[in-house]
Each structure stands twice: as C-alpha cells, then as structure tokens.
PDB file of C-alpha atoms and ligand atoms in Angstrom:
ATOM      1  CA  UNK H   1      19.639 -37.544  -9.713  1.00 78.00           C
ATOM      2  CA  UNK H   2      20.294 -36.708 -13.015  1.00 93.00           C
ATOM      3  CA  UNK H   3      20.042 -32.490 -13.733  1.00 98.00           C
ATOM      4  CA  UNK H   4      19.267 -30.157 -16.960  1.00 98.00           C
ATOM      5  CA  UNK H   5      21.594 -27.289 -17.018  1.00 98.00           C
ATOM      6  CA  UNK H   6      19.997 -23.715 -17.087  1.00 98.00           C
ATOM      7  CA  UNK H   7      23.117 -22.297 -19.240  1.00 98.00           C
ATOM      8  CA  UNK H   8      23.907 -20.066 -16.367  1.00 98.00           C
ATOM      9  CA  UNK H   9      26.428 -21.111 -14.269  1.00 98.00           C
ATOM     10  CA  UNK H  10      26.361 -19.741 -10.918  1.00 98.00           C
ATOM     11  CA  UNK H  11      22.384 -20.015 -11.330  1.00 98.00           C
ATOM     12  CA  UNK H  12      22.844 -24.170 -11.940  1.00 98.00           C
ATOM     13  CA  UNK H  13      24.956 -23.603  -8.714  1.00 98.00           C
ATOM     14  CA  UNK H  14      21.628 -21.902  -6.459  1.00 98.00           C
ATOM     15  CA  UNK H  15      19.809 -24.889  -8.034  1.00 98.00           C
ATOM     16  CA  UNK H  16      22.242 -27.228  -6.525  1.00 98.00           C
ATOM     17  CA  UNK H  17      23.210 -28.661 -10.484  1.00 98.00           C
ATOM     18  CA  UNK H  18      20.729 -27.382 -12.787  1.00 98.00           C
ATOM     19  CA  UNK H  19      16.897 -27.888 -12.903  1.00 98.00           C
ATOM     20  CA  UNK H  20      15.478 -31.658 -12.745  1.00 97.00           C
ATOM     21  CA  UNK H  21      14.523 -33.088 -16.294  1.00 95.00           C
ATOM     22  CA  UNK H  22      11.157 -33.586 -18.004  1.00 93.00           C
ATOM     23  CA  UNK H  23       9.453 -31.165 -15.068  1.00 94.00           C
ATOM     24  CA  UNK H  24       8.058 -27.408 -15.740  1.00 95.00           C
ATOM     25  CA  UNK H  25       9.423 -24.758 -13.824  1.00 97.00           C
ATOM     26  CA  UNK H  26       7.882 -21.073 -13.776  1.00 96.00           C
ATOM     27  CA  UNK H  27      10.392 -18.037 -14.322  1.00 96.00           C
ATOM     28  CA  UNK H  28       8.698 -14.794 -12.724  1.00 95.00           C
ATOM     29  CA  UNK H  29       9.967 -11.093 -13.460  1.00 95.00           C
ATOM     30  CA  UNK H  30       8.971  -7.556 -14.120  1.00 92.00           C
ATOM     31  CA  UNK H  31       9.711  -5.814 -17.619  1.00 91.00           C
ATOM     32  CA  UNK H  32      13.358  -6.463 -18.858  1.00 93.00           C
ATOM     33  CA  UNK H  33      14.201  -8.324 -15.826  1.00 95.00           C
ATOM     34  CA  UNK H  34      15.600 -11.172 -18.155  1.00 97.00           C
ATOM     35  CA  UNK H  35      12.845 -13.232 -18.599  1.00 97.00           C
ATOM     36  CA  UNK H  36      13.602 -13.923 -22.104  1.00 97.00           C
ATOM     37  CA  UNK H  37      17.428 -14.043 -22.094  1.00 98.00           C
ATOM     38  CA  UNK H  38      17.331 -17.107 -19.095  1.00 98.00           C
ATOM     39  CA  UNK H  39      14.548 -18.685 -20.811  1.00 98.00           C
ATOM     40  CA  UNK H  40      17.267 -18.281 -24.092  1.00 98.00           C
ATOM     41  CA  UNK H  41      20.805 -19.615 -22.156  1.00 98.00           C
ATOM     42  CA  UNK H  42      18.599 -22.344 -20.809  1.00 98.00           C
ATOM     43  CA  UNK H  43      17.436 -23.443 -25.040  1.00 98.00           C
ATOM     44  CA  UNK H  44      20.932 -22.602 -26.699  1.00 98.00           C
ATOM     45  CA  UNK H  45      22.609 -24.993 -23.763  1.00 98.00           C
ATOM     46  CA  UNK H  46      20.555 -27.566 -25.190  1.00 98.00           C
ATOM     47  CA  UNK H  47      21.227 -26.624 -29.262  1.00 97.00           C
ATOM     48  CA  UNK H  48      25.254 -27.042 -28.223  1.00 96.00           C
ATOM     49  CA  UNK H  49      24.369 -30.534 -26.765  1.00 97.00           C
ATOM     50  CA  UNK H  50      22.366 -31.238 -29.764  1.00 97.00           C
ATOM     51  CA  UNK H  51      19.654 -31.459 -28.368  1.00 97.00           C
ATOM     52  CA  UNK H  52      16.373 -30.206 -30.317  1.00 97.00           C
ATOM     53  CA  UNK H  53      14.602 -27.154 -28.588  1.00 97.00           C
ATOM     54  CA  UNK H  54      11.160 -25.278 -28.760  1.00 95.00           C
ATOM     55  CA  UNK H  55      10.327 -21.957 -28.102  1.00 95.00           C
ATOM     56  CA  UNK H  56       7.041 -20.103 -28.345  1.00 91.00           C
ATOM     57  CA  UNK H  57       7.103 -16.460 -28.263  1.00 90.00           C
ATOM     58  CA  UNK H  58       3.736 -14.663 -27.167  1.00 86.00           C
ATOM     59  CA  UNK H  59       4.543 -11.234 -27.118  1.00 87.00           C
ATOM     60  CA  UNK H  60       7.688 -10.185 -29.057  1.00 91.00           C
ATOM     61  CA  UNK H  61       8.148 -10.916 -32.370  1.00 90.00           C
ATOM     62  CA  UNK H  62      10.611 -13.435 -33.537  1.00 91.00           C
ATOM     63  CA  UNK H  63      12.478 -10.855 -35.348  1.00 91.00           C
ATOM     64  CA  UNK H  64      12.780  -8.641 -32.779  1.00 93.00           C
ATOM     65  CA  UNK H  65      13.935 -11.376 -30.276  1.00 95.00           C
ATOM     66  CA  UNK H  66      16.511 -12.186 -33.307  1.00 94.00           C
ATOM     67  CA  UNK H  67      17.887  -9.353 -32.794  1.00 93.00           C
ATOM     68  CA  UNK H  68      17.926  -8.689 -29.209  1.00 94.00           C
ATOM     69  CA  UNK H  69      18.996 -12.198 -28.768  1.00 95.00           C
ATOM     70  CA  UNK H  70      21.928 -11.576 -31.119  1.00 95.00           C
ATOM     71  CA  UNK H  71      23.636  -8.889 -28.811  1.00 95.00           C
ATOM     72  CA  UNK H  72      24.399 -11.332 -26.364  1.00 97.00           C
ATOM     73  CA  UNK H  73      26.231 -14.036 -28.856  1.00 95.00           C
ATOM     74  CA  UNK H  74      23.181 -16.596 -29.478  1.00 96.00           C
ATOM     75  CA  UNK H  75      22.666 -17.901 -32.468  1.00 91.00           C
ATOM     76  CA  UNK H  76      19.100 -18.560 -33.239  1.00 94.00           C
ATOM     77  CA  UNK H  77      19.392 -19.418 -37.067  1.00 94.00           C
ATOM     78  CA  UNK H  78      20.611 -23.173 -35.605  1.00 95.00           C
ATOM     79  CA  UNK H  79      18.237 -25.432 -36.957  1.00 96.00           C
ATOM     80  CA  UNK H  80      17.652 -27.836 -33.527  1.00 97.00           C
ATOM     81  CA  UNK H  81      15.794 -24.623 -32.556  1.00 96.00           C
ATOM     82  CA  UNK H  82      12.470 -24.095 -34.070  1.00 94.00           C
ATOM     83  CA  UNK H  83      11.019 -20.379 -33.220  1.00 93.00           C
ATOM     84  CA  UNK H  84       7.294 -20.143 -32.974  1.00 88.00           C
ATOM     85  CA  UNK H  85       5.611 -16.570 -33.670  1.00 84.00           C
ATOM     86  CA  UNK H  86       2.409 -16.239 -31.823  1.00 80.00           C
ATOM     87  CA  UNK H  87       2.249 -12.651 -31.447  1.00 79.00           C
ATOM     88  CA  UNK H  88      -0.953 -11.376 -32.464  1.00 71.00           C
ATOM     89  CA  UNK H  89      -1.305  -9.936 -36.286  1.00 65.00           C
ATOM     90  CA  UNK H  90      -3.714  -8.221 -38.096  1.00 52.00           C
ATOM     91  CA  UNK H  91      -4.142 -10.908 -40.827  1.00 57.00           C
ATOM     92  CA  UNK H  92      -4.638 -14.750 -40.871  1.00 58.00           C
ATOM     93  CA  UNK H  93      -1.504 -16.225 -40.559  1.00 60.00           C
ATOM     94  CA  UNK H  94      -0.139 -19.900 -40.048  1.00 60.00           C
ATOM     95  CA  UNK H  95       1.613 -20.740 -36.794  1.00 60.00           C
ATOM     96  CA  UNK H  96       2.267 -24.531 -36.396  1.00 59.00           C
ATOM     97  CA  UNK H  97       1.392 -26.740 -39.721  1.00 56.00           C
ATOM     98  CA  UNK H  98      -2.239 -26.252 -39.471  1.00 57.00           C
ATOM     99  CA  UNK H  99      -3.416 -23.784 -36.784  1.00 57.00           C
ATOM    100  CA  UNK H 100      -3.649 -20.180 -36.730  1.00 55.00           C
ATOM    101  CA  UNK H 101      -3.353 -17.383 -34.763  1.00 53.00           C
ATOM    102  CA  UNK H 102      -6.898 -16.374 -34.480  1.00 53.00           C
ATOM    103  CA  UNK H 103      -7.433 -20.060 -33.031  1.00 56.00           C
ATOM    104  CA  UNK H 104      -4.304 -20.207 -31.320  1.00 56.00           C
ATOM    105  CA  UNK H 105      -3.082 -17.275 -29.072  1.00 57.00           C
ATOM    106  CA  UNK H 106      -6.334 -16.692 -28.064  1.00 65.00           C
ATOM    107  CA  UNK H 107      -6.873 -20.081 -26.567  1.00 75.00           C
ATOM    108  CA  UNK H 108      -4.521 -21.777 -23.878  1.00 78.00           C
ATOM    109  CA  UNK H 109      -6.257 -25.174 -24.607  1.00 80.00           C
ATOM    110  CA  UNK H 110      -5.191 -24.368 -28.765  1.00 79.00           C
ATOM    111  CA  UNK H 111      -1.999 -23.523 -27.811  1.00 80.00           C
ATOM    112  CA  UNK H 112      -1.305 -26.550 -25.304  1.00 82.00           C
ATOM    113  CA  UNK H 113      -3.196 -28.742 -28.024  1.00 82.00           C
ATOM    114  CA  UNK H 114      -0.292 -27.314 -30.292  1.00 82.00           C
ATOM    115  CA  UNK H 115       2.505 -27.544 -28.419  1.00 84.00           C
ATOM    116  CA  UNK H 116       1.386 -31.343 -27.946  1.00 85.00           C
ATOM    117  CA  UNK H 117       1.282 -31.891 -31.608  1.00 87.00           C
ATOM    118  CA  UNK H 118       4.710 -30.780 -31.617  1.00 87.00           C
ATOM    119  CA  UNK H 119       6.291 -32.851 -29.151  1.00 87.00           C
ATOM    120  CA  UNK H 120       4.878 -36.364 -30.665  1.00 89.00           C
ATOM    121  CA  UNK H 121       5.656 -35.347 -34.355  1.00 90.00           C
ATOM    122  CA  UNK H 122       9.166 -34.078 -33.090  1.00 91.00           C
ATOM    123  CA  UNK H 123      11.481 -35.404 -29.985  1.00 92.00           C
ATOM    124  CA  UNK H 124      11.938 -31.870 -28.035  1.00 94.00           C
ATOM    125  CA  UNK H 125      14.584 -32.247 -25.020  1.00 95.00           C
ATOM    126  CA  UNK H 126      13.369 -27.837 -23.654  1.00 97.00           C
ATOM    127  CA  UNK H 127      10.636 -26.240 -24.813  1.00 95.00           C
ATOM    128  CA  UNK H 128       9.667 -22.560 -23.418  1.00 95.00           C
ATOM    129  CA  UNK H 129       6.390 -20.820 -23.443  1.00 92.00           C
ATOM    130  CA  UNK H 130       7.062 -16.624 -22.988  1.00 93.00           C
ATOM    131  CA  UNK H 131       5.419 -15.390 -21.384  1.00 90.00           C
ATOM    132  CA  UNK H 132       2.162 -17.057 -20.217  1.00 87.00           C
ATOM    133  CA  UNK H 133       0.042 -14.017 -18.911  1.00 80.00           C
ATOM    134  CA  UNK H 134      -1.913 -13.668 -21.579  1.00 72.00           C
ATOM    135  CA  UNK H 135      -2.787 -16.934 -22.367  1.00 73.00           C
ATOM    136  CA  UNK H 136      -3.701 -16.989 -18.798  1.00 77.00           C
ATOM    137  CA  UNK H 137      -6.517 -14.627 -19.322  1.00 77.00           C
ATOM    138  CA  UNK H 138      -8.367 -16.386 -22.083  1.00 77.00           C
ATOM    139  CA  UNK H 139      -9.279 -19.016 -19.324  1.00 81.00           C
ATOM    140  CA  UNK H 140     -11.869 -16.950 -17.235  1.00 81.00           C
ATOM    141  CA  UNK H 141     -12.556 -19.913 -14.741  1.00 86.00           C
ATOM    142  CA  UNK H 142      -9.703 -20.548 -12.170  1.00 86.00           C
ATOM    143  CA  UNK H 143     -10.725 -24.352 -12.071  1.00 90.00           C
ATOM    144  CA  UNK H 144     -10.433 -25.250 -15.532  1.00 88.00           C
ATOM    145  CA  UNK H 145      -7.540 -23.197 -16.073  1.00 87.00           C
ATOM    146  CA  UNK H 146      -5.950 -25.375 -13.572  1.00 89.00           C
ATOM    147  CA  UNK H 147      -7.093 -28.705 -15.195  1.00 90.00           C
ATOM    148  CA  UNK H 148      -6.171 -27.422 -18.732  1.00 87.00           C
ATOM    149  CA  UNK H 149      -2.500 -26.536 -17.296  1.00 88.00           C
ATOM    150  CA  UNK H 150      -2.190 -29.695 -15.074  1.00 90.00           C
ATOM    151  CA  UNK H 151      -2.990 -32.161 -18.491  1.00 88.00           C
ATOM    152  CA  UNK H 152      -0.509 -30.089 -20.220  1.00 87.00           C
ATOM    153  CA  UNK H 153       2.079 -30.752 -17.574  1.00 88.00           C
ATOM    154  CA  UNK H 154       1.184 -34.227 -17.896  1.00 88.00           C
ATOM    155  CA  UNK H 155       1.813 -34.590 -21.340  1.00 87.00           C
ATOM    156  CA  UNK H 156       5.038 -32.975 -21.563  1.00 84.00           C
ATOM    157  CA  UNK H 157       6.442 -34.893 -18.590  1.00 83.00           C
ATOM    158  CA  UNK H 158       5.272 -38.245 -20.391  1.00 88.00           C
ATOM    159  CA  UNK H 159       7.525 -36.844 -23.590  1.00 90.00           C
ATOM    160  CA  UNK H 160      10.195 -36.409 -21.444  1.00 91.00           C
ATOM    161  CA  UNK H 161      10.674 -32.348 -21.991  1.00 94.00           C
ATOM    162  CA  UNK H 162      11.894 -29.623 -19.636  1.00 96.00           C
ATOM    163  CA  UNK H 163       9.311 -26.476 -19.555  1.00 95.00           C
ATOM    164  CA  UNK H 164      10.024 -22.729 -18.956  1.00 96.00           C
ATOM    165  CA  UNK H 165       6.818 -20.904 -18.515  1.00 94.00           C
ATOM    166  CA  UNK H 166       7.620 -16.988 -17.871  1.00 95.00           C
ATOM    167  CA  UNK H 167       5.606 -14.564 -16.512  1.00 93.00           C
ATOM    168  CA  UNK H 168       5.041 -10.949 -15.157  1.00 90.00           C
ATOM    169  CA  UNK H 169       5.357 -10.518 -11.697  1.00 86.00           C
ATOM    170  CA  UNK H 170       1.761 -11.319  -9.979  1.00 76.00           C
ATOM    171  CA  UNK H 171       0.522 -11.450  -6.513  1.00 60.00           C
ATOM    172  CA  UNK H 172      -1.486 -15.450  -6.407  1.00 61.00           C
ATOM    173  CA  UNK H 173       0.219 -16.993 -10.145  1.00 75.00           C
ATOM    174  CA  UNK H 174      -1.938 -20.431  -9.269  1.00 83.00           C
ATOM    175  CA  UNK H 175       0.839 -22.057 -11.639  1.00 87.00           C
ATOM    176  CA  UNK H 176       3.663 -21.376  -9.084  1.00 91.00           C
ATOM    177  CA  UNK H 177       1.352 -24.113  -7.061  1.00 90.00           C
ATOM    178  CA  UNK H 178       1.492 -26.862 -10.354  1.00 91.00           C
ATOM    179  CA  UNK H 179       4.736 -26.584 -11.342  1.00 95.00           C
ATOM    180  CA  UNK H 180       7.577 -27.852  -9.891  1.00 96.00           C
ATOM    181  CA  UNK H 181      10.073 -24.689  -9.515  1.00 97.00           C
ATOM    182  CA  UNK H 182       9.628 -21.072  -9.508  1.00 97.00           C
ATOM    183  CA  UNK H 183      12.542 -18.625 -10.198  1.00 97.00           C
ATOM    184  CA  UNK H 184      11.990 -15.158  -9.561  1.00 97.00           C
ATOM    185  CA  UNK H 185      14.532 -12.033 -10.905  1.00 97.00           C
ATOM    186  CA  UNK H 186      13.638  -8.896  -9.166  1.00 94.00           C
ATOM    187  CA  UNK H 187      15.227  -5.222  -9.188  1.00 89.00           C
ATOM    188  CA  UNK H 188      16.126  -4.149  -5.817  1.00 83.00           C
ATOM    189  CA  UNK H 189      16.305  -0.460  -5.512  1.00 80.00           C
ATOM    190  CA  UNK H 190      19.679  -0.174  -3.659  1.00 72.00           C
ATOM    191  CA  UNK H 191      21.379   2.459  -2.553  1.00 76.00           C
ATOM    192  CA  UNK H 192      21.034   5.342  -6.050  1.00 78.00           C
ATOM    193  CA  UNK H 193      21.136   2.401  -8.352  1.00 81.00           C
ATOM    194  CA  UNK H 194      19.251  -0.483  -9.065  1.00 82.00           C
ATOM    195  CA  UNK H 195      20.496  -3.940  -7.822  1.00 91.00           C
ATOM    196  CA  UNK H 196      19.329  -7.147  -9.619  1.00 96.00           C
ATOM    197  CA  UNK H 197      18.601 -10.175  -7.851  1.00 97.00           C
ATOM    198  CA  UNK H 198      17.470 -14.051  -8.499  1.00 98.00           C
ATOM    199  CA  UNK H 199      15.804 -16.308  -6.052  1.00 97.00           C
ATOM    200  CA  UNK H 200      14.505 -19.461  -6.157  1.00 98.00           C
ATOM    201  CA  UNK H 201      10.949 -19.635  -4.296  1.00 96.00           C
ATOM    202  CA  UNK H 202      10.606 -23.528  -4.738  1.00 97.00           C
ATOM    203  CA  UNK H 203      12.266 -26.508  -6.191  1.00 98.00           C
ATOM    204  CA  UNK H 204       9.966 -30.002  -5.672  1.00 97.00           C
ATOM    205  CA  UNK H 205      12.753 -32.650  -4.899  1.00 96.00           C
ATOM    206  CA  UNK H 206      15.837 -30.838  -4.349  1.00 97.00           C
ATOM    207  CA  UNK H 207      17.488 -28.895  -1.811  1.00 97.00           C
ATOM    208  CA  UNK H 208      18.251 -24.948  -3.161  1.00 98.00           C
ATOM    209  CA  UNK H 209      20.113 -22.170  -2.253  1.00 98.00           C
ATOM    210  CA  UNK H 210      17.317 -20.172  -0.529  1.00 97.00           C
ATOM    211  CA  UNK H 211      19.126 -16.464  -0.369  1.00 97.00           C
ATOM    212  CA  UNK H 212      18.617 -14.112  -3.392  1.00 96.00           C
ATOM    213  CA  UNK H 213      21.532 -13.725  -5.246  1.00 97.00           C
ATOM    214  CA  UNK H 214      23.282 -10.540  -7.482  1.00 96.00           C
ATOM    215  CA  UNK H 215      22.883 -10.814 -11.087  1.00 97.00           C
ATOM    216  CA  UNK H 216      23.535  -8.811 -14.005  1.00 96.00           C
ATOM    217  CA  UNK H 217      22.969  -8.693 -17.804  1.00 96.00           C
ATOM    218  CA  UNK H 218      26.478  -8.286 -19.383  1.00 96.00           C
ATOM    219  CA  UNK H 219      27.286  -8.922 -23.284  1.00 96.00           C
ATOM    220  CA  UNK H 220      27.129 -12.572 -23.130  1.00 96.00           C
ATOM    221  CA  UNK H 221      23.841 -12.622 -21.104  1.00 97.00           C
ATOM    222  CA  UNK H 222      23.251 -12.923 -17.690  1.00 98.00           C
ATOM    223  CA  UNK H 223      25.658 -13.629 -15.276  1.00 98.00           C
ATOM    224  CA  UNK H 224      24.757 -15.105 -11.386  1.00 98.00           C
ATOM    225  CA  UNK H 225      26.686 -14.415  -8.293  1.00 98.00           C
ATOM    226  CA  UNK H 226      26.048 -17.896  -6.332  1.00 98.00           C
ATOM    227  CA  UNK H 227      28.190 -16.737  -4.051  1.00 97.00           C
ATOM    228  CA  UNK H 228      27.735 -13.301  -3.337  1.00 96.00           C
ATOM    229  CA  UNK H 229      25.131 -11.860  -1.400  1.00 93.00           C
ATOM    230  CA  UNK H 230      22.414  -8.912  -2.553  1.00 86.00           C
ATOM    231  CA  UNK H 231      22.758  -7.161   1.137  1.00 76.00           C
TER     232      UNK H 231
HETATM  233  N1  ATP A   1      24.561  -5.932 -23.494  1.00 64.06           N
HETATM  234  C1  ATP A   1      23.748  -5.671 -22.483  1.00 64.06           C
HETATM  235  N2  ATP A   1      24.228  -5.290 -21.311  1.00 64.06           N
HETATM  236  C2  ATP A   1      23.425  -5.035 -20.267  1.00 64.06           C
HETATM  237  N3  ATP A   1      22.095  -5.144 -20.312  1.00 64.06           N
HETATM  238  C3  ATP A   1      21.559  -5.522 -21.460  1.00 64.06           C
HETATM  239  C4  ATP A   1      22.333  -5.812 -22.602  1.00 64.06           C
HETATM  240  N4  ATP A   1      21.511  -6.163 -23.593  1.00 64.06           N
HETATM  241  C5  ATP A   1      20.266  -6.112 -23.082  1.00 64.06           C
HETATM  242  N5  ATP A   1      20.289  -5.711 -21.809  1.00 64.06           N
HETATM  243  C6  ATP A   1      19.137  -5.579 -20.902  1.00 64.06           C
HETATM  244  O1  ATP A   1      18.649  -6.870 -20.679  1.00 64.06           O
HETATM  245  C7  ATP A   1      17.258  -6.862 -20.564  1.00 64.06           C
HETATM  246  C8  ATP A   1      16.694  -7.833 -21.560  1.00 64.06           C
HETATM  247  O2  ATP A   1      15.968  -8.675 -20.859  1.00 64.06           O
HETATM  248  P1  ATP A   1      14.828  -9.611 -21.427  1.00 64.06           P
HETATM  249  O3  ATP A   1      14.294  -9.198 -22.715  1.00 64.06           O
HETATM  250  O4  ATP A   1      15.365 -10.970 -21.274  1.00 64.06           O
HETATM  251  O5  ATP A   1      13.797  -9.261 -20.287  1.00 64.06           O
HETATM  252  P2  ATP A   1      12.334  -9.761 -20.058  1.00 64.06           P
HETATM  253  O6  ATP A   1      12.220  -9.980 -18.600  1.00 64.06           O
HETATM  254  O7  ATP A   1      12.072 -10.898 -20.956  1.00 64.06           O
HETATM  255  O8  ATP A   1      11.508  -8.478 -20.467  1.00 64.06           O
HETATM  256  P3  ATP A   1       9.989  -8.335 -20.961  1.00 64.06           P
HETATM  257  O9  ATP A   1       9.183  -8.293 -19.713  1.00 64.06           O
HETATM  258  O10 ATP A   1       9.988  -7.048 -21.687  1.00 64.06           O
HETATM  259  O11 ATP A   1       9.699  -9.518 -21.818  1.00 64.06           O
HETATM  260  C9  ATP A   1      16.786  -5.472 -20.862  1.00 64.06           C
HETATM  261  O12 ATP A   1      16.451  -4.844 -19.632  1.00 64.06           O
HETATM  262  C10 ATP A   1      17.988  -4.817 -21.489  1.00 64.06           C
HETATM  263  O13 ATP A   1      18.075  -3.486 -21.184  1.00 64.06           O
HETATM  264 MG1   MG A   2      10.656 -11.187 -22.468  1.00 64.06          MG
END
C-alpha cells in the first residue's frame, strides 16, 4: 500500500511508513504540544516533493506562525504552499477569492464549502485545518455536525488529498470516530521534568506501533523516538 510521509521520521516509523493517502487523520494535543509544527513537517515534506499544499490557520495568525515556523528551518514563503488566515479580525477582510471572515470562520459548512472550492480550482496533494475546535462549536447539533464533517471527508478523499485536522485535547472528539487516524502528543509529568510523548490511538487499515513514544521539539522541529520507550 502506497504511504504519505508525515516529515518525521521515527513518527512514519510508529505509523508503520507514513500515513495512508487521500484519508483525514485527527492530531490531538494540549497547548504547545506541537500541534502546529507536525501539522508543518507533514506540508513542507510535500513542498520538497513538489507537491502543492494547503493550510488553514484558525487561531494564530499567519505572521506569527511565519515566524515561529521559521525557528525550526521551514520555509513558508515557497509558493506550492498557500497560507490561509482565518483568524478572526475586527474588520471585513477577504479570505479565499470571494468569502470572508464574518461568513467564514464562523461557519464549518463556509469553511468546508471553501476549502472545496479550493481543491477543484487547484490540485492540493495535504491540506491542514488548525485547529478545528472552534469551528466545532458553531455547529450546535451533534448530528449535523457529523453529516457536515462526513461530506467534507468525502469530498477531499474524491480529490485525492491527505487531511490534518488538529485539535485541543477533549474527552468524546466525535471526529476521532470519522476519521481514519488519530495521533495524540501528550506531556507526561515525569520524574521533576516534563516528558513528551506521541501515540497513535487508531489507524483504519494498517497495523501501528501501539506504545507511546518520547518526543521532543529541538531546532529543526520535532524529533520521535520509535524506538525508545516513555517508561
Ligand atoms: N527551538 C525550540 N526548541 C525547543 N522547543 C521549541 C523550540 N521552538 C519552539 N519550541 C516549543 O515548541 C512548541 C511549539 O509547538 P506548536 O506551536 O507546534 O504547538 P501547538 O500544539 O500547535 O500549540 P497551540 O495549542 O498553542 O496551538 C512550543 O511549546 C514551544 O515552546
Ligand atoms: Mg498550534
């Protein structure tokens, strides 16, 4: 079976070759876990393969993320990544070609709508959504929030992309049931200092590496122990 890399070695390794292609997977963590920066080796893999990647930010500014993003070597001024700003702003502002914020962030069925317009007008290999919570929340009832998510996992299976949603750390996500992989980065409190560890909760049509794993977040980004244990 053919595989998507993540960007991160040793976490490709846990996944037993890298994520499986034109699926959504769901990466869960608390604040600063690394959310963003996986989400981020997982798009610039794809920009050095030339492929053509999407990412949506929801809560942090693009140029913030710029920056942040920087520090650890990637280079987000390539053009075969477009950046999409949907953090909210006090005035009117564009996001995609003809929708705005006010109609946009607020609305997971916008957004989707959105991200759909993107992927015909524009052959995207990754795209990431980051983080999802709050896009969750403009959806009051659980049913249709599950239909509006499931037709959106439809349609960017049937264009053939690979989807990162993040998300905070929750209890009952009901997307960890749609989508096929959840990844969850977790601080451990170990012994006087914190230990960081990755584990893969599910991973429809593959075997995985089951055991949470050391990670850390160097420099060049984050860096998995496949072969080390947290314990
Ligand atoms: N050079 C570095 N060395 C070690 N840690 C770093 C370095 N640069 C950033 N960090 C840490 O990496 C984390 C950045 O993670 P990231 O923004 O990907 O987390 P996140 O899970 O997306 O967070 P949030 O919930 O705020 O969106 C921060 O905790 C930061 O302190
Ligand atoms: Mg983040």
């Amino acid at each position: 079976m053919s595989r998507i890399s993540t960007g991160i070695e040793g976490l490709d390794e846990m996944l037993n070759g890298g994520l499986i292609p034109g699926r959504a997977y769901l990466v869960k963590g608390g604040p600063g876990a690394g959310k963003t920066t996986l989400a981020m080796h997982f798009l610039m893999d794809g920009v050095k393969k030339g492929e053509k990647c999407l990412y949506v930010s929801l809560e942090e500014p693009v140029s913030s993320l710029k920056e942040d993003m920087r520090n650890f070597g990637f280079d987000l001024e390539n053009p075969n990544i477009k950046l999409v700003d949907a953090t909210p702003v006090g005035e009117k502002r564009s996001i995609f070609a003809d929708v705005f914020y006010e109609d946009f962030a607020v609305s997971f069925e916008k957004l989707t709508r959105a991200i759909i317009q993107e992927l015909k007008a524009e052959k995207y290999s990754r795209v990431v959504i980051d983080p999802i919570t709050m896009l969750k929340l403009t959806i009051k009832d659980e049913l249709e929030y599950r239909r509006t998510f499931m037709s959106f996992l439809k349609v960017v299976a049937s264009h053939g992309a690979t989807v990162i949603f993040t998300s905070e750390l929750a209890e009952s996500d009901v997307e960890e049931y749609l989508v096929s992989g959840v990844i969850e980065m977790n601080v451990i409190e170990g012994r006087g200092k914190p230990l960081r560890g990755i584990k893969i909760r599910k991973f429809r049509g593959s075997s995985f590496d089951e055991e949470t794993r050391p990670y850390k977040i160097t420099d060049r980004g984050i860096v998995v122990y496949s072969r080390e244990s947290i314990f």
